[in-house]
Short mmCIF file of C-alpha atoms and ligand atoms in Angstrom, two decimals:
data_model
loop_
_atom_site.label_atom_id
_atom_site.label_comp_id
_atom_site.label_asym_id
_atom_site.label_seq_id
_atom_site.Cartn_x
_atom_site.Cartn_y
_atom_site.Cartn_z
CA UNK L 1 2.35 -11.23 24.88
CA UNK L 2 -0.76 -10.66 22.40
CA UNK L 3 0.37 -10.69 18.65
CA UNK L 4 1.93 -7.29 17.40
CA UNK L 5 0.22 -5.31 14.62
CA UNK L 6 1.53 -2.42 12.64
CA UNK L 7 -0.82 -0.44 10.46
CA UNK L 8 0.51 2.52 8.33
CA UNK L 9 -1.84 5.31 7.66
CA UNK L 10 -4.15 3.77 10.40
CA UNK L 11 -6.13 6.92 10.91
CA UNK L 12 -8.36 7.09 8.44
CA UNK L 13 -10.37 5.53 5.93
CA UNK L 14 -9.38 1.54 5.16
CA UNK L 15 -6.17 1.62 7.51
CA UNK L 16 -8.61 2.95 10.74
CA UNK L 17 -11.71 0.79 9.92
CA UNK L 18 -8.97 -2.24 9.59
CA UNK L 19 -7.97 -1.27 13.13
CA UNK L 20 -11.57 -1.57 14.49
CA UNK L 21 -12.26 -4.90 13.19
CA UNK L 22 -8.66 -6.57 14.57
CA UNK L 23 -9.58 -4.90 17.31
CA UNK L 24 -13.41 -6.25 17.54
CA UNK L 25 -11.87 -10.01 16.69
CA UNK L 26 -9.02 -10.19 19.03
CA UNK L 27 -8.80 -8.13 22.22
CA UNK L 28 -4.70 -9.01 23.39
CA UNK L 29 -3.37 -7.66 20.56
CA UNK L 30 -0.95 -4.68 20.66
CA UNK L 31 -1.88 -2.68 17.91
CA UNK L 32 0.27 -0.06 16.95
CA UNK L 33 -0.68 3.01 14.43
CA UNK L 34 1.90 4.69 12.20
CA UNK L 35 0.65 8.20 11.55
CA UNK L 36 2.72 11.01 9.74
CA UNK L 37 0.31 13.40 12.10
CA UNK L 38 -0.12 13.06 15.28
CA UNK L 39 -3.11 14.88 16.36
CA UNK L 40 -4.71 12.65 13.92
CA UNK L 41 -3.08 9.63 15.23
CA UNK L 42 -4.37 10.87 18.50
CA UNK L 43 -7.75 11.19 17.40
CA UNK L 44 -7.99 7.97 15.65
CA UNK L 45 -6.50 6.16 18.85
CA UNK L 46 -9.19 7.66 20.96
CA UNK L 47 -11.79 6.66 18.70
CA UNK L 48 -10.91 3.06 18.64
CA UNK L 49 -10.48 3.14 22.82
CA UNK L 50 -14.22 4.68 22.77
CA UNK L 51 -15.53 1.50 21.18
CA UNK L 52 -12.32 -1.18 22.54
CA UNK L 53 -11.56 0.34 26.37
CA UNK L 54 -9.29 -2.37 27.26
CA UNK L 55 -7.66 -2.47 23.91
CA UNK L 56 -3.57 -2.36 23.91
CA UNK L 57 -3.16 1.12 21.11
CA UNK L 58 0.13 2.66 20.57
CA UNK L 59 1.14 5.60 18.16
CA UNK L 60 3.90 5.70 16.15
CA UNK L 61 5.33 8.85 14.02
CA UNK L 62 6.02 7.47 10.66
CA UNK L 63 6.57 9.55 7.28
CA UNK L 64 6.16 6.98 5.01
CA UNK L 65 7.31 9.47 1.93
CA UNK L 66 10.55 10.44 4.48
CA UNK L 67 13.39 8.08 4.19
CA UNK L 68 14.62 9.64 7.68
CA UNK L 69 11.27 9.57 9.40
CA UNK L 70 11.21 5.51 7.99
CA UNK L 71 14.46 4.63 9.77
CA UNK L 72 13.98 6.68 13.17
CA UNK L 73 10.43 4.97 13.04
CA UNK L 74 11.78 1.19 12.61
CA UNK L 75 14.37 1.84 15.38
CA UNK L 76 12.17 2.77 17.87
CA UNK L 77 9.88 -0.09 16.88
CA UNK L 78 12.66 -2.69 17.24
CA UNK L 79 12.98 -0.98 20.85
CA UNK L 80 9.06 -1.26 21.52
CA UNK L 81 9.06 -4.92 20.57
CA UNK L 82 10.37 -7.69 20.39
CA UNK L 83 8.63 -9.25 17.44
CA UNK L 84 6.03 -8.32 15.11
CA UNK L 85 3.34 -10.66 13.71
CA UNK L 86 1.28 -8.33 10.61
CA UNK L 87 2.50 -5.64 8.88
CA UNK L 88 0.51 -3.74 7.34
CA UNK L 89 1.83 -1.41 4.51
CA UNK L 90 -1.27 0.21 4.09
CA UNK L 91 -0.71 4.38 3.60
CA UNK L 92 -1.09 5.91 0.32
CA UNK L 93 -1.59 9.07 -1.64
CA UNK L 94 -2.85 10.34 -4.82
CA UNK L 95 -1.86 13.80 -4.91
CA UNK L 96 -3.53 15.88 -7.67
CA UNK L 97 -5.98 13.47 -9.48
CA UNK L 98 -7.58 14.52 -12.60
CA UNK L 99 -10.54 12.59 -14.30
CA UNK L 100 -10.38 12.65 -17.87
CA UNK L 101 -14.34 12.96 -18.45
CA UNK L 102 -13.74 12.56 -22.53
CA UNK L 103 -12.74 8.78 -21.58
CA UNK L 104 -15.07 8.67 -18.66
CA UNK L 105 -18.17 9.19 -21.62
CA UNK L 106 -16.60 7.15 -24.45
CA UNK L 107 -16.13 4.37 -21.74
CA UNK L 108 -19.75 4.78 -21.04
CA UNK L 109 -21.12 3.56 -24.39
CA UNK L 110 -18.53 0.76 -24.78
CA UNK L 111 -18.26 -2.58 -24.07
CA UNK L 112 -16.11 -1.98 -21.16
CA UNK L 113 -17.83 0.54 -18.77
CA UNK L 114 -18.16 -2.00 -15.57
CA UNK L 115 -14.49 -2.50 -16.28
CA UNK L 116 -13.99 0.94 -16.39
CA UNK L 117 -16.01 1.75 -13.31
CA UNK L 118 -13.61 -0.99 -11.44
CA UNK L 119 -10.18 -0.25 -12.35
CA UNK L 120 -10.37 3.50 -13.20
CA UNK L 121 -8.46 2.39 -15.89
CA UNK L 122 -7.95 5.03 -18.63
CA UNK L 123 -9.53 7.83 -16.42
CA UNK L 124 -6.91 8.92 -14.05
CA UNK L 125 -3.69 10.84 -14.18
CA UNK L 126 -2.02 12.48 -11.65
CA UNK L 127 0.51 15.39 -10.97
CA UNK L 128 3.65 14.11 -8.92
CA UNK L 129 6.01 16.13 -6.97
CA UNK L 130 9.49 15.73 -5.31
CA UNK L 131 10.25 14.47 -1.91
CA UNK L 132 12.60 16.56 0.06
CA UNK L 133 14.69 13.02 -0.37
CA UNK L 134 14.66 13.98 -4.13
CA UNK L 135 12.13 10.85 -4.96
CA UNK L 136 8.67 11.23 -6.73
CA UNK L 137 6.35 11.52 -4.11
CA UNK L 138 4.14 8.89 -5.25
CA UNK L 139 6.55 5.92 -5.50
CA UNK L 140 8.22 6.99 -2.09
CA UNK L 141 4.89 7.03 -0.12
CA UNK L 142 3.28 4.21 -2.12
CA UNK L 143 6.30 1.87 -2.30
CA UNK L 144 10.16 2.80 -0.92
CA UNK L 145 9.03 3.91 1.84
CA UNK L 146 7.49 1.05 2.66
CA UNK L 147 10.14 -1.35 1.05
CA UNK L 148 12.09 0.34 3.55
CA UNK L 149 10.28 -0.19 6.26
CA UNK L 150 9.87 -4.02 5.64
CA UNK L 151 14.07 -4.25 5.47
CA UNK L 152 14.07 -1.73 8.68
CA UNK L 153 12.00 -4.85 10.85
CA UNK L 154 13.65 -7.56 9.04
CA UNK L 155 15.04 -8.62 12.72
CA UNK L 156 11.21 -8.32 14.46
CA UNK L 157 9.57 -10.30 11.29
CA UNK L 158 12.16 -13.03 10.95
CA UNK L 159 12.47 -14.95 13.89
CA UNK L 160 13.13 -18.58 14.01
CA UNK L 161 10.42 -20.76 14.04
CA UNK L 162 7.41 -18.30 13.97
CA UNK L 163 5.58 -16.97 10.81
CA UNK L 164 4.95 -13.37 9.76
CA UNK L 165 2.98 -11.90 7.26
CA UNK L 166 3.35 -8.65 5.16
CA UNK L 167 0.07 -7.09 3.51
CA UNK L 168 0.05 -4.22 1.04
CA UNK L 169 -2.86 -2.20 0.20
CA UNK L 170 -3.21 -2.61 -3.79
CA UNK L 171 -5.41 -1.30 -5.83
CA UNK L 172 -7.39 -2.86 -8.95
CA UNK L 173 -5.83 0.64 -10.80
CA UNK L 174 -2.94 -1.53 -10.27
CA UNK L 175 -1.87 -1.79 -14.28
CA UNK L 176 1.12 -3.19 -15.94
CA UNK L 177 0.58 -0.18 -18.86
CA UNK L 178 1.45 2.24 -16.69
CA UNK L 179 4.31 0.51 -14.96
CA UNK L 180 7.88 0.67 -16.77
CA UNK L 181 10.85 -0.65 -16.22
CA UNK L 182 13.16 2.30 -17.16
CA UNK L 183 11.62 4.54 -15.01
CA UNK L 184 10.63 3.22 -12.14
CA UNK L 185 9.61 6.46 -10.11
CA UNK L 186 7.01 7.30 -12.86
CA UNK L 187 9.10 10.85 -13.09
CA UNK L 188 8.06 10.77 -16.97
CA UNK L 189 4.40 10.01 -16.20
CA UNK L 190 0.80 11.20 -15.78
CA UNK L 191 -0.24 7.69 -13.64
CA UNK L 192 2.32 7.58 -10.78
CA UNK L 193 -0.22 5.73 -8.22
CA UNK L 194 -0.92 3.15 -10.81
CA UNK L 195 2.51 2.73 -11.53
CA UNK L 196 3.27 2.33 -7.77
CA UNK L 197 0.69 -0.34 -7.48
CA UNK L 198 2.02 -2.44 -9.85
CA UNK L 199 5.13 -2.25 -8.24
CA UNK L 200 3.57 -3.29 -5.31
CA UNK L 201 2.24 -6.62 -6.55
CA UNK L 202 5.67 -7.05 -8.67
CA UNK L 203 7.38 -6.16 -5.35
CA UNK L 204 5.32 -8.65 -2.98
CA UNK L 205 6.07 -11.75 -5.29
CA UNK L 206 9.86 -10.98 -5.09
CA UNK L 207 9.36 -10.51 -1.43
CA UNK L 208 7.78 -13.75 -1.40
CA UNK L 209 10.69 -15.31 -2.91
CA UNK L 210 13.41 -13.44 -0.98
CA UNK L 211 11.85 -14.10 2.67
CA UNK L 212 9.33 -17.01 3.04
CA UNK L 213 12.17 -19.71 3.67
CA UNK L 214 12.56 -16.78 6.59
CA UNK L 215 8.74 -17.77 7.54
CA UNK L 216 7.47 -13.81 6.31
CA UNK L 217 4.70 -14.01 4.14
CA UNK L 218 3.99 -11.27 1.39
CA UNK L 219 0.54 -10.24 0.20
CA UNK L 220 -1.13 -7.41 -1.81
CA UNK L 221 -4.59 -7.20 -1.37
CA UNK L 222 -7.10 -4.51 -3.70
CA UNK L 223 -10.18 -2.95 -1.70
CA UNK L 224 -12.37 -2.10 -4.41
CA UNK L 225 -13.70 1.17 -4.67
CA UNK L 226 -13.85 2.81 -1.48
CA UNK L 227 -15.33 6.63 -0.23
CA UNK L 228 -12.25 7.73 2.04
CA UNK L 229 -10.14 10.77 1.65
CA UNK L 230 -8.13 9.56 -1.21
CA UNK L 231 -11.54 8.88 -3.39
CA UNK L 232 -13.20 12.17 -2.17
CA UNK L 233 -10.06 14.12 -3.29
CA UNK L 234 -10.47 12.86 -7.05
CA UNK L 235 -14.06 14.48 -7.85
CA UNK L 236 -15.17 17.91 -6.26
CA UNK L 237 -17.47 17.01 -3.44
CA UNK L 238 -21.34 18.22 -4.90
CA UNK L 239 -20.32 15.68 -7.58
CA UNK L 240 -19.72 12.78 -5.49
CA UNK L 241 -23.02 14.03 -3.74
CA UNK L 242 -24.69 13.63 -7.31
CA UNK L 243 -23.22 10.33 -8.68
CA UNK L 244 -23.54 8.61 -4.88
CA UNK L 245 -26.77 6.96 -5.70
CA UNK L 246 -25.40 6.09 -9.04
CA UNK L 247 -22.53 4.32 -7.40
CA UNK L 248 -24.91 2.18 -4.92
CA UNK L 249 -27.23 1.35 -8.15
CA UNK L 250 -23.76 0.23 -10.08
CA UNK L 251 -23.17 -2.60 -6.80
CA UNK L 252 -25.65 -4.95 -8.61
CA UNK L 253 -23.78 -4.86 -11.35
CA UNK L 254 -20.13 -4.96 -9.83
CA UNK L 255 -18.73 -6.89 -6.55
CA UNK L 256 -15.97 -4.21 -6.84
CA UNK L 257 -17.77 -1.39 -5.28
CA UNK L 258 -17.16 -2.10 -1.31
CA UNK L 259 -17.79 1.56 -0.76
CA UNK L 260 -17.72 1.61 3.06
CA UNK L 261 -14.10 1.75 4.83
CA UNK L 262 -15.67 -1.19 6.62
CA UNK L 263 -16.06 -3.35 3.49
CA UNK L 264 -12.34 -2.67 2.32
CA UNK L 265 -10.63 -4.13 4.60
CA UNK L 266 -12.15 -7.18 4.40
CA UNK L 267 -9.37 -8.82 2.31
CA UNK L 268 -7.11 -7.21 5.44
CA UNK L 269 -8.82 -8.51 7.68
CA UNK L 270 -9.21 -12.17 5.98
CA UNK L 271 -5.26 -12.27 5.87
CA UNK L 272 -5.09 -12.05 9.65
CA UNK L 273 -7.04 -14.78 10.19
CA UNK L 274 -5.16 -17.48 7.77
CA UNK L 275 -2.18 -19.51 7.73
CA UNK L 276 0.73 -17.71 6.18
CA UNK L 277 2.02 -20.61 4.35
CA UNK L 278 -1.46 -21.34 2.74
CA UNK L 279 -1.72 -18.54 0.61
CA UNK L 280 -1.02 -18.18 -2.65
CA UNK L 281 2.29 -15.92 -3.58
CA UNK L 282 1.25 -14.96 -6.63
CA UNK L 283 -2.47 -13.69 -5.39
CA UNK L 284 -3.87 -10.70 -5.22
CA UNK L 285 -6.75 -10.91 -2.36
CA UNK L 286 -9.49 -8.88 -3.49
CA UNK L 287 -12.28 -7.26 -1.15
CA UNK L 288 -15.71 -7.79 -2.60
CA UNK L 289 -19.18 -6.91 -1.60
CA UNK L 290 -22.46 -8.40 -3.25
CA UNK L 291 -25.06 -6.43 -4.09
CA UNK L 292 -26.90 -7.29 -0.73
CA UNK L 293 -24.19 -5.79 1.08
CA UNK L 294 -22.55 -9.57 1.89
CA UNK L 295 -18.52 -9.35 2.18
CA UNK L 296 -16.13 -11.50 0.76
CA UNK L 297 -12.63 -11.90 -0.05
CA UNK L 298 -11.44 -13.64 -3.38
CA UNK L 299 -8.20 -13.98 -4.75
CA UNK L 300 -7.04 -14.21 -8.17
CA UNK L 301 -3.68 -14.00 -10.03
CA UNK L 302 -1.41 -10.98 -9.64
CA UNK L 303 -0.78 -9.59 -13.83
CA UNK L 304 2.87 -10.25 -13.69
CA UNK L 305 2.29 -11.32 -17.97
CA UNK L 306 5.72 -13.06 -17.42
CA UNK L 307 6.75 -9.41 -17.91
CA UNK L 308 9.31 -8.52 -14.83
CA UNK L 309 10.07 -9.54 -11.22
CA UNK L 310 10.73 -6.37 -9.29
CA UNK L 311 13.70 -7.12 -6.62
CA UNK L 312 14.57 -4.91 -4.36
CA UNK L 313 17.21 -5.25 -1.49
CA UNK L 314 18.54 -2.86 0.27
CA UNK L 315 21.88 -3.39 1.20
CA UNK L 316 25.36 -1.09 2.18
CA UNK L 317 27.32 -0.51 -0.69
CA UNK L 318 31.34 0.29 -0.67
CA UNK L 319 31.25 4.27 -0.74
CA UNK L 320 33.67 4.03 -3.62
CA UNK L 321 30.28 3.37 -5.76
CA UNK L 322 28.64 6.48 -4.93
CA UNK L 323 31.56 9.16 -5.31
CA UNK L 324 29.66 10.72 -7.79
CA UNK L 325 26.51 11.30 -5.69
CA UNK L 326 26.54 14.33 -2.75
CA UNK L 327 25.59 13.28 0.26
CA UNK L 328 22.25 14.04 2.09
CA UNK L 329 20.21 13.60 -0.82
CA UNK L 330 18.81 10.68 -2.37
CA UNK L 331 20.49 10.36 -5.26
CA UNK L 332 20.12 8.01 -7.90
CA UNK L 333 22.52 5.91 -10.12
CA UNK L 334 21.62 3.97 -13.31
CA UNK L 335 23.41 1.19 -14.19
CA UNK L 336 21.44 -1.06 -15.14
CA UNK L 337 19.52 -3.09 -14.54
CA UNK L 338 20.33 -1.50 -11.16
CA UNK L 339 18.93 1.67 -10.21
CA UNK L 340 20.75 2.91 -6.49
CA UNK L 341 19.75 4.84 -3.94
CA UNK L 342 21.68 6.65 -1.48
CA UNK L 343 20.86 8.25 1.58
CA UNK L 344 23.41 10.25 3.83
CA UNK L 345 25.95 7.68 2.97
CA UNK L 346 24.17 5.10 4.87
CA UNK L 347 21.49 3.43 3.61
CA UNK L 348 21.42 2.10 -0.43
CA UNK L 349 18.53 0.88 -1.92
CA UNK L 350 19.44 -2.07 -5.11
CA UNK L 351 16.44 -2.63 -7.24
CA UNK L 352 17.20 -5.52 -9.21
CA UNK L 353 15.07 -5.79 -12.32
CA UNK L 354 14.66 -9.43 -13.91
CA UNK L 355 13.11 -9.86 -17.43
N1 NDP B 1 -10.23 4.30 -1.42
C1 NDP B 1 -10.13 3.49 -2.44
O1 NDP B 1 -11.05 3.32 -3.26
C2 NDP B 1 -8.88 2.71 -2.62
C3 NDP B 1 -7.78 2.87 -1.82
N2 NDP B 1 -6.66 2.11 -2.02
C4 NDP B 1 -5.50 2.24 -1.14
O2 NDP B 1 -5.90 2.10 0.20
C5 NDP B 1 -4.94 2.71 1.04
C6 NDP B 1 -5.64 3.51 2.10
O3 NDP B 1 -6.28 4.61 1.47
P1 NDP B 1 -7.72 5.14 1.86
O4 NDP B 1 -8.13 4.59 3.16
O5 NDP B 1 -8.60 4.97 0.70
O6 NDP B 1 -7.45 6.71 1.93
P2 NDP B 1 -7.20 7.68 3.16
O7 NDP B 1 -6.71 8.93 2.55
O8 NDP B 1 -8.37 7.72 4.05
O9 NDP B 1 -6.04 6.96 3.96
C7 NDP B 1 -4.71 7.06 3.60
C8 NDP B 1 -3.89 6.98 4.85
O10 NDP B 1 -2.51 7.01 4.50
C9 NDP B 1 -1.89 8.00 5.27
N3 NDP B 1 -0.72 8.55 4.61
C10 NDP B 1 -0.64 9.19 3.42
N4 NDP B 1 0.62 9.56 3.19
C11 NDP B 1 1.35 9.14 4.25
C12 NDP B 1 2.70 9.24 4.60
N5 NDP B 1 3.58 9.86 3.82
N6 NDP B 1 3.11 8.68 5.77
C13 NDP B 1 2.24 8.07 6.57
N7 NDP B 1 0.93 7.96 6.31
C14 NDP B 1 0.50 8.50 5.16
C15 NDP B 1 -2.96 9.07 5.48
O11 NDP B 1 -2.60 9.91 6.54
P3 NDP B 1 -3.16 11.42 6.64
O12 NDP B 1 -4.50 11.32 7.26
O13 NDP B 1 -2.16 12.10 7.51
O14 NDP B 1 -3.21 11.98 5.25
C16 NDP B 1 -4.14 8.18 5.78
O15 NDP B 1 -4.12 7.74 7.09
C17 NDP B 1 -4.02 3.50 0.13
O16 NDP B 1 -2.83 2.79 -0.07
C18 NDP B 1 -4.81 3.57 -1.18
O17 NDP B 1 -3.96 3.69 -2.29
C19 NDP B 1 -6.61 1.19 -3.02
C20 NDP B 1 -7.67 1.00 -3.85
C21 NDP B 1 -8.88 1.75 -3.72
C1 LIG B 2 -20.10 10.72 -13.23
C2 LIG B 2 -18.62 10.68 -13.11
C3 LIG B 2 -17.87 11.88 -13.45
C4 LIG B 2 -18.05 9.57 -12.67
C5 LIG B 2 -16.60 9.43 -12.51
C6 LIG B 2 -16.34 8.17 -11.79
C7 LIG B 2 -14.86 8.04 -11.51
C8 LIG B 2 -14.38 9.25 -10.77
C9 LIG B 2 -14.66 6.74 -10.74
C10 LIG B 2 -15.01 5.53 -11.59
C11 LIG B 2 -14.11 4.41 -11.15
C12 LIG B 2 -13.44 4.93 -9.94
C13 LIG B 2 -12.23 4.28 -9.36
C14 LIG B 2 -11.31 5.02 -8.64
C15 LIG B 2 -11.47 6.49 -8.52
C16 LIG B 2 -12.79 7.06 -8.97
C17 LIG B 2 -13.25 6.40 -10.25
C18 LIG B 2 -12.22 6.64 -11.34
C19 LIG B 2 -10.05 4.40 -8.08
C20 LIG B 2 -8.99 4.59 -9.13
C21 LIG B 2 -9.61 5.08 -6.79
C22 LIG B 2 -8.34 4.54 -6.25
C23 LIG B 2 -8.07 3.15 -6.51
O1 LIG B 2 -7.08 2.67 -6.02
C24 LIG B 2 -8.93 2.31 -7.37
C25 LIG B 2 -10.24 2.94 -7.77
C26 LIG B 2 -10.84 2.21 -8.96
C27 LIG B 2 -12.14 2.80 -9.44
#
């Protein structure tokens, strides 16, 4: 049996063009896509059979924002297979962007424009909404969800004597600023997708030190600035018609600006082909093109500052606990430094915050 690969929002943008390079390297593998819609998951699998015939593609329905659509997805993966080699938690959203062009022109004329132009840093806030779980949508899609999903395959990832990796899509508007530890969901917040990645790269390093005596290997990776969806939703489209040659000119100046899909995933795609247990836990694998167009991936520290490890666990919790919540929803109980989750009396989410 070829290795297994899960990709979550494979079809489009970073997730898809990660597809057609695994794909173009290694022809046995069983590549399945987890798609919230399936007519796109349909199109994107026919796309990748058009250019690998022979290739081994299966569809998955997976919500990543749904805690539901999470566990009926994970079951019926645990039926499909019996192990799984790469995870990739790759989906994402940022729903409602709005540039703030005051900092965009003050950032201009200082001293740290090219930083500015590679982080988004200072530029971006965002408008959140509610799950019908009750979570912000942001942190669900960008993070539980996925934390979820990684505690869902916990029997298909650790198997005895065999390595695994997990691989989250980061971002370089990853930033501790934004990130805090009271309110974790971002619900009082104008930078929820920042806020998410950071968890993200806080959440991989406590992954790393829950499960790699387990033989699964965490990683967050950053693609640098991509066009995709999620990028052409931020400015309205004549504009991105306008600044595009700016943004090729501004390549000679940064690595960070991988602009094609294809580029992005290189740090993806450099994960699949290394050891597990030679990376670096505490990296964050960044996707870089020159300004010939030459790819490469280079890692550098994950920002923790010494500031907080993000654990989370999910675990079942005596009932008792959670009288005060109703069931069906998610509801959440502070007592910190635990925040609780609870989902139709089932399923409880502990995120254990260390200073
Ligand atoms: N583009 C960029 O410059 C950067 C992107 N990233 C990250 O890269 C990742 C991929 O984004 P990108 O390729 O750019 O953008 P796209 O919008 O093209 O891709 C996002 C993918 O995630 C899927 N998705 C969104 N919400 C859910 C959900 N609830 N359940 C399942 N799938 C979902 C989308 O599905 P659907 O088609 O149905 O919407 C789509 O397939 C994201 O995590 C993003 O944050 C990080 C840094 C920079
Ligand atoms: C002329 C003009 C109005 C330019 C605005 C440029 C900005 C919209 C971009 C500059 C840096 C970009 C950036 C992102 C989005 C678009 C910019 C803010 C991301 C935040 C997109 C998502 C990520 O995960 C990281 C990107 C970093 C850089």
């Amino acid at each position: 049996m070829g290795k297994v690969v899960l990709v979550t929002g494979a079809n489009s943008g970073i997730g898809l063009a990660l597809c057609e390079r695994l794909l173009s390297h290694d022809a046995q593998l069983q590549l399945c896509l987890g798609c919230r819609n399936m007519q796109r998951a349909e199109a994107a699998k026919h796309a990748l059979l058009v250019s690998h015939p022979k290739a081994q593609v299966s569809i998955i329905q997976l919500d990543v924002s749904s805690v539901h659509s999470v566990l009926r997805a994970a079951q019926e993966i645990r039926h499909r297979y019996n192990r799984l080699d790469y995870l990739y938690l790759n989906a994402g959203i940022m729903p409602n962007p709005h540039v703030d062009y005051k900092a965009f022109y003050k950032g201009l004329f200082s001293g740290r424009a090219i930083h500015m132009f590679s982080t988004g840093e200072g530029l971006l806030t965002q408008k959140d909404t509610l799950t019908s779980d009750g979570l912000q949508k942001v942190f669900a899609t960008n993070l539980f969800g996925h934390f979820l999903l990684v505690r869902e395959l916990e029997p298909l990832l650790c198997r005895p004597g065999c390595s695994s990796q997990v691989i989250w899509t980061s971002s370089s508007n990853a930033q501790r600023s934004a990130f805090c530890l009271d309110d974790i969901q971002h619900k009082g917040g104008v930078e929820p997708y920042s806020s998410s990645k950071y968890a993200s790269d806080l959440l991989s390093l406590a992954l790393n030190r829950r499960y790699n005596s387990q033989g699964v290997y965490s990683s967050v990776i950053c693609p640098g600035l991509v066009m995709t969806n999620l990028t052409y939703g931020i400015l309205p489209s004549f504009l991105w018609t306008l600044i595009m040659p700016l943004m090729w000119l501004l390549r000679m100046f940064t690595n960070t600006f991988t602009l094609m899909p294809y580029n992005g995933a290189e740090a993806l795609f450099w994960l699949f082909m290394q050891k597990p247990e030679t990376l670096d836990p505490l990296a964050k694998y960044h996707s870089l093109t020159s300004g010939l167009g030459n790819n490469y991936t280079q890692p550098r520290k994950v920002s923790t500052d010494n500031y907080v490890i993000l654990t989370l666990c999910l675990q079942k919790i005596s009932p008792d606990l959670l009288n005060s919540s109703s069931q069906g929803d998610i509801s959440l109980l502070f007592d910190e430094p635990y925040l609780i989750c609870k989902y139709e009396g089932y399923f409880y989410a502990q995120i254990k915050l260390e200073s």
